[in-house]
Structure formats: structure tokens, C-alpha cells
Coordinates of C-alpha atoms in Angstrom, one line a residue:
Chain A
M188 CA 0.0 0.0 0.0
T189 CA 1.4 3.4 -0.9
N190 CA 0.0 6.6 0.7
R191 CA 0.2 9.3 -1.9
D192 CA -1.9 11.6 0.1
A193 CA 0.5 12.0 3.0
P194 CA 3.9 11.5 1.5
H195 CA 5.7 13.3 4.3
S196 CA 3.9 11.8 7.2
Y197 CA 6.7 9.9 8.8
L198 CA 5.9 7.7 11.7
I199 CA 9.3 8.6 13.1
A200 CA 11.4 11.4 11.6
P201 CA 14.6 13.0 12.9
D202 CA 13.7 15.2 15.8
L203 CA 16.0 18.2 15.8
S204 CA 14.3 19.6 18.9
R205 CA 15.3 16.7 21.0
A206 CA 17.9 17.7 23.6
G207 CA 21.3 16.1 23.7
L208 CA 21.7 14.9 20.1
T209 CA 24.1 17.6 19.1
R210 CA 26.5 19.9 20.9
A211 CA 27.7 23.3 19.9
V212 CA 31.5 23.5 19.9
T213 CA 33.8 26.4 19.2
G214 CA 36.9 26.3 17.0
T215 CA 38.8 28.5 14.6
G216 CA 39.0 28.9 10.9
P217 CA 42.2 29.2 8.8
E218 CA 42.8 32.8 9.8
G219 CA 42.0 32.4 13.4
A220 CA 38.4 33.6 13.4
E221 CA 36.3 31.9 16.0
L222 CA 33.7 29.6 14.5
S223 CA 30.8 27.7 16.2
L224 CA 29.4 24.5 14.9
N225 CA 27.1 21.7 15.9
V226 CA 28.6 18.2 16.3
V227 CA 26.8 15.0 16.8
E228 CA 26.9 13.5 20.3
E229 CA 28.3 10.0 20.9
R230 CA 27.3 8.2 24.1
P231 CA 28.1 4.7 25.2
L232 CA 25.2 2.3 25.5
T233 CA 25.8 -1.2 26.9
I234 CA 23.5 -3.8 25.7
Y235 CA 22.6 -6.8 27.9
L236 CA 20.8 -9.9 26.8
N237 CA 19.3 -11.2 30.1
S238 CA 22.3 -11.3 32.5
R239 CA 25.0 -11.3 29.8
E240 CA 26.8 -8.1 28.7
I241 CA 26.9 -8.3 24.9
V242 CA 28.5 -5.1 23.6
T243 CA 28.9 -1.4 24.3
A244 CA 27.8 0.7 21.3
M245 CA 28.6 4.3 20.7
T246 CA 25.4 6.0 19.7
I247 CA 23.7 9.4 19.5
G248 CA 21.4 8.1 22.2
D249 CA 17.9 8.2 20.9
Y250 CA 15.8 5.0 20.8
P251 CA 18.1 2.9 22.9
E252 CA 15.4 0.2 23.2
Y253 CA 15.0 -0.2 19.5
L254 CA 18.8 -0.1 19.1
A255 CA 19.2 -3.0 21.5
L256 CA 16.4 -5.1 20.1
G257 CA 17.5 -4.5 16.5
F258 CA 21.2 -5.1 17.2
L259 CA 20.4 -8.5 18.9
A260 CA 18.0 -9.5 16.2
N261 CA 20.4 -8.6 13.3
Q262 CA 23.3 -10.4 15.1
G263 CA 21.3 -13.6 15.2
M264 CA 21.2 -13.4 19.0
L265 CA 17.5 -13.0 19.2
S266 CA 15.5 -15.2 16.8
A267 CA 11.9 -14.7 15.7
D268 CA 10.9 -17.5 18.1
D269 CA 12.5 -15.8 21.2
V270 CA 9.8 -14.2 23.3
V271 CA 11.0 -10.8 24.6
T272 CA 9.5 -10.2 28.0
G273 CA 11.0 -6.8 28.6
V274 CA 13.4 -4.1 27.4
E275 CA 14.6 -1.9 30.2
Y276 CA 16.7 1.3 29.6
D277 CA 18.6 2.9 32.5
E278 CA 19.6 6.4 31.3
D279 CA 22.0 7.0 34.2
L280 CA 23.8 3.7 33.9
E281 CA 23.7 3.9 30.0
V282 CA 22.5 0.4 30.0
V283 CA 19.7 -1.4 28.2
V284 CA 18.6 -4.9 29.1
V285 CA 16.6 -7.1 26.8
R286 CA 14.9 -10.0 28.6
T287 CA 13.7 -13.2 27.0
A288 CA 11.4 -15.9 28.3
V289 CA 14.0 -18.6 27.6
E290 CA 17.7 -17.9 27.8
T291 CA 19.2 -18.0 24.3
D292 CA 22.3 -19.8 23.0
H293 CA 24.2 -16.7 21.8
E294 CA 27.2 -17.4 24.1
A295 CA 28.8 -19.9 21.7
K296 CA 28.3 -17.4 18.9
L297 CA 30.4 -14.8 20.6
A298 CA 33.5 -16.8 19.9
R299 CA 33.5 -16.3 16.2
K300 CA 34.1 -12.8 15.1
T301 CA 35.0 -11.4 11.7
R302 CA 36.0 -7.8 11.0
T303 CA 34.0 -6.3 8.3
S304 CA 34.3 -3.2 6.1
G305 CA 34.1 0.2 7.7
C306 CA 34.5 -1.5 11.1
A307 CA 37.0 -1.3 13.8
V308 CA 37.2 -4.9 14.8
G309 CA 34.5 -7.4 14.6
T310 CA 31.1 -8.6 13.9
V311 CA 29.5 -12.0 14.5
F312 CA 29.7 -12.4 10.8
G313 CA 29.5 -16.2 10.6
D314 CA 26.2 -16.1 12.3
M315 CA 24.8 -13.4 10.1
M316 CA 25.8 -15.4 7.0
E317 CA 24.2 -18.5 8.5
G318 CA 20.9 -16.6 8.9
L319 CA 20.9 -16.1 5.2
E320 CA 20.8 -19.8 4.3
G321 CA 17.6 -20.8 2.8
L322 CA 16.3 -17.2 2.9
T323 CA 13.8 -16.3 0.2
L324 CA 12.9 -12.6 -0.2
P325 CA 9.4 -11.8 -1.4
Q326 CA 9.0 -10.9 -5.1
T327 CA 7.5 -7.5 -4.4
T328 CA 7.3 -5.1 -7.3
V329 CA 9.1 -1.8 -6.9
R330 CA 8.2 1.2 -9.0
T331 CA 11.1 3.4 -10.1
S332 CA 8.8 6.4 -9.8
D333 CA 8.5 5.6 -6.1
L334 CA 12.2 5.2 -5.7
F335 CA 12.9 8.7 -7.1
A336 CA 10.1 10.2 -5.1
L337 CA 11.5 8.6 -1.9
A338 CA 15.0 9.8 -2.6
H339 CA 13.8 13.4 -3.1
R340 CA 11.6 13.3 0.1
I341 CA 14.3 11.8 2.2
N342 CA 17.0 14.2 1.1
T343 CA 14.8 17.2 1.7
T344 CA 13.7 16.1 5.2
P345 CA 15.2 18.1 8.0
S346 CA 17.8 15.9 9.7
L347 CA 20.8 15.8 11.9
Y348 CA 22.8 15.2 8.8
L349 CA 21.7 18.5 7.3
D350 CA 22.1 20.2 10.7
A351 CA 25.5 18.8 11.9
G352 CA 26.8 16.4 9.4
A353 CA 29.0 13.4 10.2
I354 CA 26.1 11.0 10.7
H355 CA 24.4 8.2 8.8
G356 CA 20.7 7.8 8.0
S357 CA 18.6 4.8 7.2
V358 CA 14.9 5.0 6.2
L359 CA 12.3 2.3 6.2
C360 CA 9.9 3.1 3.3
Q361 CA 6.7 1.7 1.8
G362 CA 5.9 2.6 -1.8
D363 CA 6.7 6.3 -2.2
R364 CA 6.3 7.0 1.6
P365 CA 9.3 7.2 4.0
L366 CA 8.0 5.7 7.3
V367 CA 10.8 5.6 9.8
Y368 CA 14.0 7.7 9.4
M369 CA 16.7 6.9 11.9
E370 CA 20.1 8.5 12.2
D371 CA 23.2 7.5 14.1
V372 CA 27.0 8.0 14.2
G373 CA 27.3 4.5 12.7
R374 CA 25.0 3.5 9.8
H375 CA 24.7 0.1 11.5
N376 CA 23.1 1.6 14.5
A377 CA 20.6 3.5 12.3
V378 CA 19.6 0.2 10.6
D379 CA 19.5 -1.7 13.9
K380 CA 17.1 1.0 15.3
I381 CA 14.8 0.3 12.4
A382 CA 15.1 -3.4 12.9
G383 CA 14.2 -2.9 16.6
W384 CA 11.2 -0.7 15.7
M385 CA 10.0 -3.3 13.2
R386 CA 10.3 -6.1 15.7
A387 CA 8.6 -4.1 18.5
E388 CA 5.7 -3.1 16.1
S389 CA 5.5 -6.5 14.3
V390 CA 5.9 -4.8 10.9
D391 CA 5.7 -6.9 7.8
P392 CA 8.9 -6.4 5.8
A393 CA 7.6 -7.8 2.5
D394 CA 6.5 -4.5 0.9
K395 CA 9.2 -2.3 2.3
T396 CA 12.3 -0.7 0.9
L397 CA 15.3 0.3 2.9
Y398 CA 17.1 3.5 1.9
T399 CA 20.5 4.3 3.4
T400 CA 22.9 7.2 3.0
G401 CA 25.9 5.0 3.3
R402 CA 27.8 2.6 1.1
L403 CA 26.2 -0.7 0.1
T404 CA 28.6 -2.9 2.0
S405 CA 28.2 -6.6 2.7
E406 CA 26.9 -5.8 6.2
M407 CA 24.2 -3.5 5.0
V408 CA 23.1 -6.1 2.5
I409 CA 23.1 -8.9 5.0
K410 CA 21.2 -6.9 7.6
T411 CA 18.6 -5.9 5.1
A412 CA 18.1 -9.5 3.9
L413 CA 17.9 -10.7 7.5
M414 CA 15.2 -8.1 8.2
G415 CA 13.3 -9.7 5.3
I416 CA 13.3 -6.4 3.3
P417 CA 13.6 -7.2 -0.5
V418 CA 15.0 -3.8 -1.7
L419 CA 18.0 -1.7 -0.5
A420 CA 18.8 1.6 -2.1
S421 CA 21.4 4.3 -1.5
R422 CA 23.0 7.5 -2.8
S423 CA 26.4 5.9 -2.3
G424 CA 28.3 3.2 -4.1
F425 CA 28.9 -0.5 -3.9
T426 CA 31.5 -2.9 -2.6
A427 CA 32.1 -6.2 -4.5
W428 CA 31.1 -8.4 -1.6
G429 CA 27.9 -6.4 -1.0
V430 CA 27.0 -7.0 -4.7
E431 CA 27.8 -10.7 -4.5
I432 CA 25.7 -11.3 -1.4
A433 CA 22.8 -9.4 -2.8
Q434 CA 22.9 -11.5 -6.0
Q435 CA 23.1 -14.7 -3.9
V436 CA 20.1 -13.9 -1.8
G437 CA 18.1 -12.2 -4.6
L438 CA 17.9 -8.8 -3.0
T439 CA 17.3 -5.8 -5.2
L440 CA 20.3 -3.5 -4.8
I441 CA 20.3 0.0 -6.1
G442 CA 23.1 2.4 -5.7
R443 CA 24.3 5.9 -6.8
M444 CA 20.8 7.2 -6.7
R445 CA 21.1 10.8 -7.7
G446 CA 18.6 13.0 -9.5
K447 CA 17.2 10.8 -12.3
R448 CA 20.0 8.3 -12.2
F449 CA 20.7 5.0 -10.4
V450 CA 22.5 1.7 -11.0
C451 CA 20.8 -1.6 -10.1
L452 CA 23.3 -4.4 -9.7
S453 CA 21.0 -7.1 -8.4
G454 CA 17.4 -8.1 -8.4
A455 CA 16.4 -5.9 -11.3
E456 CA 13.4 -8.2 -12.0
R457 CA 11.5 -6.5 -9.1
L458 CA 11.6 -3.1 -10.9
E459 CA 8.6 -1.6 -12.7
R460 CA 10.3 1.0 -14.8
D461 CA 7.5 3.6 -14.7
A462 CA 9.4 6.8 -13.9
D463 CA 9.0 9.6 -16.4
L464 CA 12.7 10.6 -16.5
A465 CA 12.1 13.4 -18.9
N466 CA 10.1 15.2 -16.2
L467 CA 12.5 14.4 -13.3
P468 CA 15.0 17.1 -12.4
D469 CA 18.6 16.1 -12.4
E470 CA 20.3 16.7 -9.1
P471 CA 21.8 20.2 -8.9
A472 CA 25.6 20.1 -8.8
K473 CA 25.7 21.5 -5.3
S474 CA 23.5 19.3 -3.2
G475 CA 23.4 19.0 0.6
R476 CA 24.1 15.3 0.3
K477 CA 27.3 13.7 -0.6
S478 CA 27.9 13.4 -4.3
A479 CA 27.7 10.1 -6.1
R480 CA 30.9 8.9 -7.6
A481 CA 32.0 8.8 -11.2
G482 CA 33.1 5.6 -12.9
V483 CA 29.8 4.5 -14.4
S484 CA 30.0 3.9 -18.1
S485 CA 27.8 2.4 -20.7
A486 CA 28.6 -1.3 -21.0
G487 CA 31.5 -1.9 -23.3
S488 CA 32.8 1.6 -23.1
N489 CA 35.3 3.2 -20.8
A490 CA 34.1 6.7 -21.2
S491 CA 32.1 8.1 -18.4
Chain B
M208 CA 61.6 18.9 6.6
T209 CA 59.4 19.7 3.6
N210 CA 60.2 18.8 0.1
R211 CA 58.9 21.5 -2.1
D212 CA 60.8 20.3 -5.1
A213 CA 59.0 17.0 -5.4
P214 CA 55.6 17.5 -4.0
H215 CA 54.0 14.6 -5.8
S216 CA 56.7 12.1 -5.2
Y217 CA 54.8 9.7 -3.0
L218 CA 56.7 6.8 -1.5
I219 CA 53.5 4.8 -1.8
A220 CA 50.6 6.0 -3.9
P221 CA 47.4 4.2 -5.0
D222 CA 48.4 1.8 -7.7
L223 CA 45.5 1.6 -10.2
S224 CA 47.4 -0.9 -12.4
R225 CA 47.6 -3.4 -9.7
A226 CA 45.4 -6.4 -10.5
G227 CA 42.5 -7.5 -8.3
L228 CA 41.7 -4.3 -6.5
T229 CA 38.5 -3.5 -8.5
R230 CA 36.2 -5.6 -10.5
A231 CA 33.9 -4.6 -13.4
V232 CA 30.3 -5.4 -12.8
T233 CA 27.3 -5.0 -15.0
G234 CA 23.9 -3.6 -14.0
T235 CA 21.1 -1.5 -15.3
G236 CA 20.0 2.1 -15.2
P237 CA 16.5 3.4 -14.4
E238 CA 15.3 2.7 -18.0
G239 CA 16.9 -0.7 -18.2
A240 CA 20.0 0.3 -20.2
E241 CA 23.0 -1.9 -19.4
L242 CA 25.7 -0.1 -17.4
S243 CA 29.2 -1.3 -16.4
L244 CA 31.1 0.0 -13.4
N245 CA 34.1 -0.8 -11.3
V246 CA 33.5 -1.8 -7.7
V247 CA 36.2 -2.2 -5.1
E248 CA 37.1 -5.7 -4.1
E249 CA 36.7 -7.0 -0.5
R250 CA 38.7 -10.1 0.6
P251 CA 39.0 -11.7 3.9
L252 CA 42.4 -11.5 5.6
T253 CA 42.9 -13.5 8.8
I254 CA 45.6 -12.0 11.1
Y255 CA 47.5 -14.2 13.5
L256 CA 49.8 -13.0 16.3
N257 CA 52.1 -16.0 16.7
S258 CA 49.9 -19.0 17.1
R259 CA 46.7 -17.1 18.0
E260 CA 44.1 -16.1 15.5
I261 CA 43.2 -12.5 16.2
V262 CA 40.7 -11.3 13.6
T263 CA 39.5 -11.6 10.1
A264 CA 39.5 -8.3 8.3
M265 CA 37.7 -7.5 5.0
T266 CA 40.2 -5.6 2.9
I267 CA 40.9 -4.7 -0.7
G268 CA 44.0 -6.9 -0.3
D269 CA 47.0 -4.8 -0.9
Y270 CA 49.8 -4.5 1.7
P271 CA 48.6 -7.4 4.0
E272 CA 51.8 -7.3 6.0
Y273 CA 51.4 -3.6 6.8
L274 CA 47.8 -4.1 7.6
A275 CA 48.5 -6.9 10.1
L276 CA 51.4 -5.0 11.7
G277 CA 49.5 -1.8 12.0
F278 CA 46.3 -3.4 13.2
L279 CA 48.1 -5.2 16.0
A280 CA 50.1 -2.1 16.9
N281 CA 47.0 0.2 16.9
Q282 CA 45.1 -2.3 19.0
G283 CA 47.8 -2.4 21.7
M284 CA 48.6 -6.0 20.9
L285 CA 52.1 -5.2 19.8
S286 CA 54.0 -2.7 21.8
A287 CA 57.0 -0.7 20.8
D288 CA 59.1 -3.1 22.9
D289 CA 57.9 -6.2 21.2
V290 CA 60.5 -7.5 18.7
V291 CA 58.8 -8.7 15.5
T292 CA 60.8 -11.6 14.1
G293 CA 58.7 -12.1 11.0
V294 CA 55.6 -11.3 9.0
E295 CA 54.4 -14.1 6.7
Y296 CA 51.6 -13.7 4.2
D297 CA 50.0 -16.7 2.5
E298 CA 48.0 -15.5 -0.4
D299 CA 46.2 -18.8 -1.0
L300 CA 45.2 -19.2 2.6
E301 CA 44.4 -15.4 3.0
V302 CA 46.4 -15.4 6.2
V303 CA 49.1 -13.2 7.6
V304 CA 51.1 -14.3 10.6
V305 CA 53.0 -11.8 12.7
R306 CA 55.7 -13.4 14.9
T307 CA 57.3 -11.9 17.9
A308 CA 60.4 -12.9 19.9
V309 CA 58.4 -13.1 23.1
E310 CA 54.7 -14.1 23.2
T311 CA 52.6 -11.0 24.1
D312 CA 49.8 -10.7 26.7
H313 CA 47.1 -9.7 24.3
E314 CA 44.9 -12.7 25.2
A315 CA 43.4 -11.0 28.3
K316 CA 42.7 -7.9 26.3
L317 CA 40.5 -9.8 23.9
A318 CA 37.9 -10.1 26.6
R319 CA 37.0 -6.4 26.6
K320 CA 35.3 -5.1 23.5
T321 CA 33.5 -1.9 22.9
R322 CA 31.5 -1.2 19.8
T323 CA 32.5 2.1 18.3
S324 CA 31.0 4.5 15.7
G325 CA 30.7 3.3 12.2
C326 CA 31.5 -0.2 13.4
A327 CA 29.6 -3.4 13.4
V328 CA 30.5 -4.9 16.7
G329 CA 33.6 -4.3 18.6
T330 CA 37.0 -2.9 19.1
V331 CA 39.4 -3.4 22.0
F332 CA 38.5 0.0 23.0
G333 CA 39.6 -0.1 26.6
D334 CA 43.1 -1.0 25.6
M335 CA 43.2 1.8 23.0
M336 CA 42.2 4.3 25.6
E337 CA 44.7 2.9 28.1
G338 CA 47.5 3.5 25.6
L339 CA 46.6 7.2 25.6
E340 CA 47.3 7.7 29.3
G341 CA 50.4 9.8 29.8
L342 CA 50.8 10.3 26.1
T343 CA 52.4 13.6 25.1
L344 CA 52.3 14.6 21.4
P345 CA 55.1 16.7 20.1
Q346 CA 54.6 20.4 19.7
T347 CA 55.4 20.5 16.0
T348 CA 54.4 23.6 14.1
V349 CA 52.0 23.1 11.1
R350 CA 51.7 25.7 8.4
T351 CA 48.2 26.3 7.1
S352 CA 49.8 26.8 3.6
D353 CA 51.1 23.2 3.8
L354 CA 47.7 21.9 4.9
F355 CA 45.9 23.5 1.9
A356 CA 48.7 22.3 -0.5
L357 CA 48.3 18.8 0.9
A358 CA 44.6 18.7 0.5
H359 CA 44.8 19.9 -3.1
R360 CA 47.5 17.3 -4.0
I361 CA 45.8 14.4 -2.3
N362 CA 42.4 15.2 -3.9
T363 CA 44.0 15.4 -7.4
T364 CA 46.0 12.2 -7.0
P365 CA 44.6 9.3 -9.1
S366 CA 43.0 6.9 -6.7
L367 CA 40.7 4.0 -6.4
Y368 CA 38.2 6.5 -4.9
L369 CA 38.2 8.5 -8.1
D370 CA 38.1 5.3 -10.2
A371 CA 35.5 3.2 -8.3
G372 CA 34.3 5.1 -5.3
A373 CA 33.0 3.5 -2.0
I374 CA 36.5 3.5 -0.5
H375 CA 38.3 5.4 2.2
G376 CA 41.8 6.9 2.0
S377 CA 44.4 7.9 4.6
V378 CA 47.6 9.8 3.7
L379 CA 50.7 10.2 5.8
C380 CA 52.2 13.6 5.1
Q381 CA 55.2 15.6 6.0
G382 CA 55.1 19.4 5.5
D383 CA 53.4 19.9 2.2
R384 CA 54.3 16.5 0.9
P385 CA 52.0 13.4 0.9
L386 CA 54.2 10.4 1.5
V387 CA 52.1 7.3 1.8
Y388 CA 48.5 7.1 0.5
M389 CA 46.7 4.0 1.5
E390 CA 43.1 3.1 0.6
D391 CA 40.7 0.4 1.8
V392 CA 37.1 -0.5 2.2
G393 CA 37.3 0.6 5.8
R394 CA 39.1 3.8 6.8
H395 CA 40.6 1.9 9.7
N396 CA 42.3 -0.5 7.4
A397 CA 43.8 2.4 5.5
V398 CA 45.2 3.9 8.7
D399 CA 46.4 0.5 10.0
K400 CA 48.3 0.0 6.8
I401 CA 50.0 3.4 7.3
A402 CA 50.8 2.4 10.9
G403 CA 52.3 -0.9 9.7
W404 CA 54.5 0.9 7.1
M405 CA 55.7 3.3 9.8
R406 CA 56.6 0.5 12.1
A407 CA 58.3 -1.5 9.4
E408 CA 60.3 1.5 8.3
S409 CA 60.9 3.0 11.8
V410 CA 59.4 6.3 10.7
D411 CA 59.4 9.2 13.2
P412 CA 55.8 10.4 13.6
A413 CA 56.7 13.8 15.3
D414 CA 56.8 15.9 12.1
K415 CA 53.9 14.1 10.3
T416 CA 50.3 15.0 9.5
L417 CA 47.7 12.4 8.9
Y418 CA 45.0 13.2 6.3
T419 CA 41.9 11.1 6.1
T420 CA 38.9 11.2 3.8
G421 CA 36.5 10.0 6.5
R422 CA 34.9 11.4 9.6
L423 CA 37.0 12.4 12.6
T424 CA 35.6 9.8 14.9
S425 CA 37.0 8.8 18.3
E426 CA 38.7 5.8 16.7
M427 CA 40.5 7.9 14.1
V428 CA 41.6 10.3 16.8
I429 CA 42.8 7.5 19.1
K430 CA 44.7 5.7 16.3
T431 CA 46.4 8.9 15.2
A432 CA 47.5 9.7 18.8
L433 CA 48.7 6.2 19.4
M434 CA 50.8 6.4 16.3
G435 CA 52.4 9.6 17.8
I436 CA 51.2 11.8 15.0
P437 CA 50.3 15.3 16.3
V438 CA 48.0 16.5 13.5
L439 CA 44.8 14.9 12.0
A440 CA 43.0 16.6 9.1
S441 CA 40.0 15.6 7.0
R442 CA 37.5 16.9 4.4
S443 CA 34.8 15.4 6.6
G444 CA 33.2 16.4 9.8
F445 CA 33.6 15.7 13.5
T446 CA 31.9 13.6 16.2
A447 CA 31.7 15.0 19.7
W448 CA 33.7 12.2 21.2
G449 CA 36.5 12.6 18.6
V450 CA 36.7 16.2 19.5
E451 CA 36.8 15.5 23.2
I452 CA 39.6 13.0 23.0
A453 CA 41.6 15.2 20.7
Q454 CA 41.4 18.0 23.2
Q455 CA 42.3 15.6 26.0
V456 CA 45.5 14.4 24.3
G457 CA 46.4 17.7 22.7
L458 CA 46.0 16.5 19.1
T459 CA 45.5 19.2 16.4
L460 CA 42.2 18.3 14.8
I461 CA 41.1 19.9 11.6
G462 CA 37.9 19.1 9.7
R463 CA 35.8 20.2 6.8
M464 CA 38.8 21.1 4.8
R465 CA 37.5 22.4 1.5
G466 CA 39.0 24.9 -0.8
K467 CA 40.2 27.7 1.4
R468 CA 38.2 26.7 4.5
F469 CA 38.6 24.4 7.5
V470 CA 37.6 24.3 11.1
C471 CA 40.2 23.5 13.8
L472 CA 38.5 22.2 17.0
S473 CA 41.6 21.2 19.0
G474 CA 45.3 22.0 19.2
A475 CA 45.2 25.3 17.3
E476 CA 48.4 26.4 19.0
R477 CA 50.4 24.2 16.5
L478 CA 49.1 26.2 13.6
E479 CA 51.2 28.8 11.8
R480 CA 48.6 30.7 9.9
D481 CA 50.7 31.6 6.9
A482 CA 48.3 30.6 4.0
D483 CA 47.5 33.4 1.6
L484 CA 43.7 32.8 1.4
A485 CA 43.1 35.6 -1.1
N486 CA 45.2 33.6 -3.6
L487 CA 43.7 30.2 -2.8
P488 CA 40.9 29.0 -5.0
D489 CA 37.6 28.1 -3.3
E490 CA 36.6 24.5 -4.1
P491 CA 34.4 24.3 -7.2
A492 CA 30.8 23.3 -6.4
K493 CA 31.2 20.0 -8.2
S494 CA 34.2 18.3 -6.8
G495 CA 35.2 14.7 -7.2
R496 CA 35.3 14.4 -3.4
K497 CA 32.3 14.4 -1.1
S498 CA 31.1 17.8 -0.1
A499 CA 31.7 19.2 3.3
R500 CA 28.6 19.8 5.3
A501 CA 26.9 23.0 6.2
G502 CA 26.2 24.1 9.8
V503 CA 29.3 26.2 10.4
S504 CA 28.5 29.7 11.6
S505 CA 30.4 32.6 13.0
A506 CA 30.5 32.3 16.8
G507 CA 27.3 33.8 18.3
S508 CA 25.3 33.6 15.1
N509 CA 23.0 30.9 13.9
A510 CA 23.3 32.0 10.3
S511 CA 25.3 29.8 8.0

């Protein structure tokens, strides 16, 4: 279901009025003039699964419950069958505890860690890949007109990125409507917060699209597939492993979305190419968002 | 010492002729036209310290020995006192083994992991912070004219970023000369490769500047300080914790470098403000690199 009457009616959008997400800092320019700018906060949040400490994440600090739920789900430490009996956040202790009816078997999983792209040390990568075995993503149709409308709406939505920069965003969308727009210092946190919201609200992923501001790395592709979302789109580019995994699991992967352009490297069969490109504006050269990269050429040609 | 006669004479620069760093993939555009583009490779590399498996990193695959050495050094698993007796890379096994004369005490450190910004799960963050205690960075002077010259040279150097995108770069510089330009799918790998090169070549960090294409996160600041480099500069923006740590350790932190602009949020006392801004070009609106973000205002004003 798309909702063309209320395209901007996010269920959750960046809340710039929320206290504590950014901080004004003072510095100097090249000639010594004093400058003031907003920088995004980073706070530690320690996630417990029952009595076990799992990880300390650095986060901007909003939606700690969704972050914890989504992180554990995306890491395979909380399966669809696990019954969550409570999620308790203690702001002073900077701790969130997820409780399940039956203790889970995640301990053994903590032993295997693989460092992934864009990451300092490790992720429980083996488990994430295991979760992909036998996964079939729904054959939802995606209209290219909706994709372009989404990109435009998301990029013009007031956000911490536009206010302070140095932050990643992920947006859960349905048709041409962005539903939940999460931001965080790490793009993985933003996606995990969406996963946590989906789990808490029992949201069906089959007709959803995930839009991200960051690169389409293997981790982003795996998380999206584990969430059951069939389409992942981004302004940014691809990594080889991200493309490979998307092709393996049959996920529709669209990158370098800019103005009236994009490149689809996997799952093109879901696309209904209905966009009227002649009437779409190309993106102005000076956009608020990062520029897409060069290097695209017509097949068989090296010219750009 | 600066070397104004040979500003472009990198000791190591991106090598686009090297096989296996990118791969041509085929996709489709919005109207179904076939497109070909280069994407950056990601390969697993498992790092051993003596007989112990430490981590599997995803990397583009160049300089595995430097990556292993630098990763272990930056994680505090290899101290300045540890004598490295060999670094062996097995391309078929995708394994690199760093051997030391005496076994190190890193095992206990593996127990404590903190997830950091932009990261999937964890880094041995406690240890990295411990390494900062009592650290004093040298009071080297940095000329703003050199910083602007460096940024220009680096951004016009042929690179995998310009060729394929979706990759981070870090450059070790001295005066106005970029010395070693490393790229990788994760910016941390790029910095670790520089750290490994510095250790292998016994390079003095005191008169160096580190330039990075990525955000100035806590991890980037900590790694730079642990490497003994007093100055960290970037086109990108800041996170609050990165700024805090830079101020604590007295590191000169410069972000949002673009054309004739930058913001210095820490360690401004090292700057010799000699750049002739009137004769520096402002960056064209459509640059190959990502755009810096808005949100900078004169102190006391909210206008941009």
C-alpha cells in the first residue's frame, strides 16, 4: 500500500528539537576567526541480553530500546521465536537490558568474530551469514517512480545530517512513503534501530524498501536481507562483496541514486520502470548530500 | 623537513594498475540500459599473532603485511618493545602471521570489547584508551599553507576512490608532501596500513600529519594519537567524542577542509597561519570528493 496523500507523514522522523543529540563546539578557521558548529553526540550504550553483557555501542542516544532489540536480532542473538519479556533502559547507567522468556544460545556465537568493512574490529559475521541460508525474499514489485520520489523526500527532510553532518541515516519506506527515518553515528546503529522498531511493532517487511545514506557494503546487504526487506537503495556506491551477497540472496540492490540516475546491480526483476525521467530534475551540482561517484560507463565503453 | 621540489613524489601512492583491487560489474540504469562500473574488491584476511588467530578483516587486499602489523600495533597487541621476528603472508590461505620474539599478553585484552562509531561490533577500545594515558604529542608547528597544499595534492592524485568510489583513504604527510597514500574499504584498514608501514620503516611520527577522507571519529583520533602523529586533518566532519579525545590528548584536529576553508577544533596552537587565502581558489561546487557539510556559523550567530 502506498500513501500518496500524505507522503511526508513519517511515523518517526529526525527530531531536531530533542535535547542532547548535538552539541555546539567552538573552533577557529584558517585565519583564526572563531567559529561555532554543531557536532553530533556519541554516548556509550551497553546492551545486555538477560544477564549477559553483549556489547557497548557508541550511539547518539535516541531510541536505545530499538537499538538494543534490533542489534540483537540482526546479530542472530534473538530469533523470531524468542519471546521478549521486557526491554529496560537505564539512562543514568547507560545500559539497556533485553529479557527473553527462555535464555538464548548466543554465548557460543560470541566466539566467532569477523572484522568487516568500515568497522574497527568485529562482527559476528559467521552467524549473520548462517541466517541467510535458505532465505527467500518476497518478489514485491518496486516502481522506479516511487524510488525517485523517496530519494527526493528523504533528502529534503530536516535531519541531523543537514544540521550537523558526520552522521548516517537509514529510512524504512513503503511505496513512495518514507515511514521511519533513523540517524546515528554508525550506519549500522541506524539500521538496527529500524530493525528494533519493526520487531517491536511487528511490521511486515515484504512490501518495504530500505534507503540508506551509506555505502552498500556486505553488512548492509546482510542486515537488510535478515530483516526480510527485499529492496535496498542508496545514494552511495557498492562494494564487491555487497553486490555478491545481494545477488546470492536475490535482494534488489540500487546504488548511486542521484537526480534521475541510479545503478541496479542485483534483483532488477522487481523493478517496474515507470518513472518519467524526462520530467524528473537532475540533481543540482551543489546538493546537501554527498555526491555520487564517477566511474559509471555504458557497457563496453570506458568513457564516463 | 618539507620537500617543495618534489611535492608529488609519493613513497607509496594508489596503484590503479595493480590487478585485483577492483572488478567490473554490469547492472542497469533506471530505464533498463545496461551499465558497467568498477567496484572495489573485498577479501578476507585473517591476522594471526604468533599461534593465535586475532581477527578476520575485510580488505581490498594490498599490503597485507602492513595491515597486520599496523592493526596489532594500533590495538595495543604489539607494543614498541615487542620484537617482530617475521611477518608471513600466505595469499592462498588469505592469512598473515606476525611473529614476535616473546609471546605477548594480548589474550586477556580480547575479553573487553566496545562497539564504536561506524562499526559493526567491537574494538578493543579499553586498551586503545589505556594506551593514551600519559601520552604527550610533540609540539610540531604546522603551516596552514602546507595543509591547503596537501589537500589539493591528495584530492587530485589518481586513486581507487576516483576510479571506483566507495572506499576510504588515509595519507601520511610531512610538511606539504604526501608520503604514503593508502586506501581500503574501511578507513581503519587504511590507517592501519600506514601504521604498519611506519613501524616496518621505523618512521618518526613527530613531524607528520595524517590526512583522512573520512569522519573524525573517536577511533580515528585515538589511532592517530597512538601512532604519535600530532595532527589529523579531514575533508569530513567531527563527532563529539572525537573532538573530546583530541582536546584531552592535545592533538591538532582539523575538519571540513575544503578549498580555502577548514575548522580547527583542537590543538590550534600548533598552527602557523601563513596561508594566503586571497590567492587560494575556493573549491568548485562540483568536486570529485564528497562535499563538506553546512552548519558552520560565526560564533554567536546561527546564520550559516
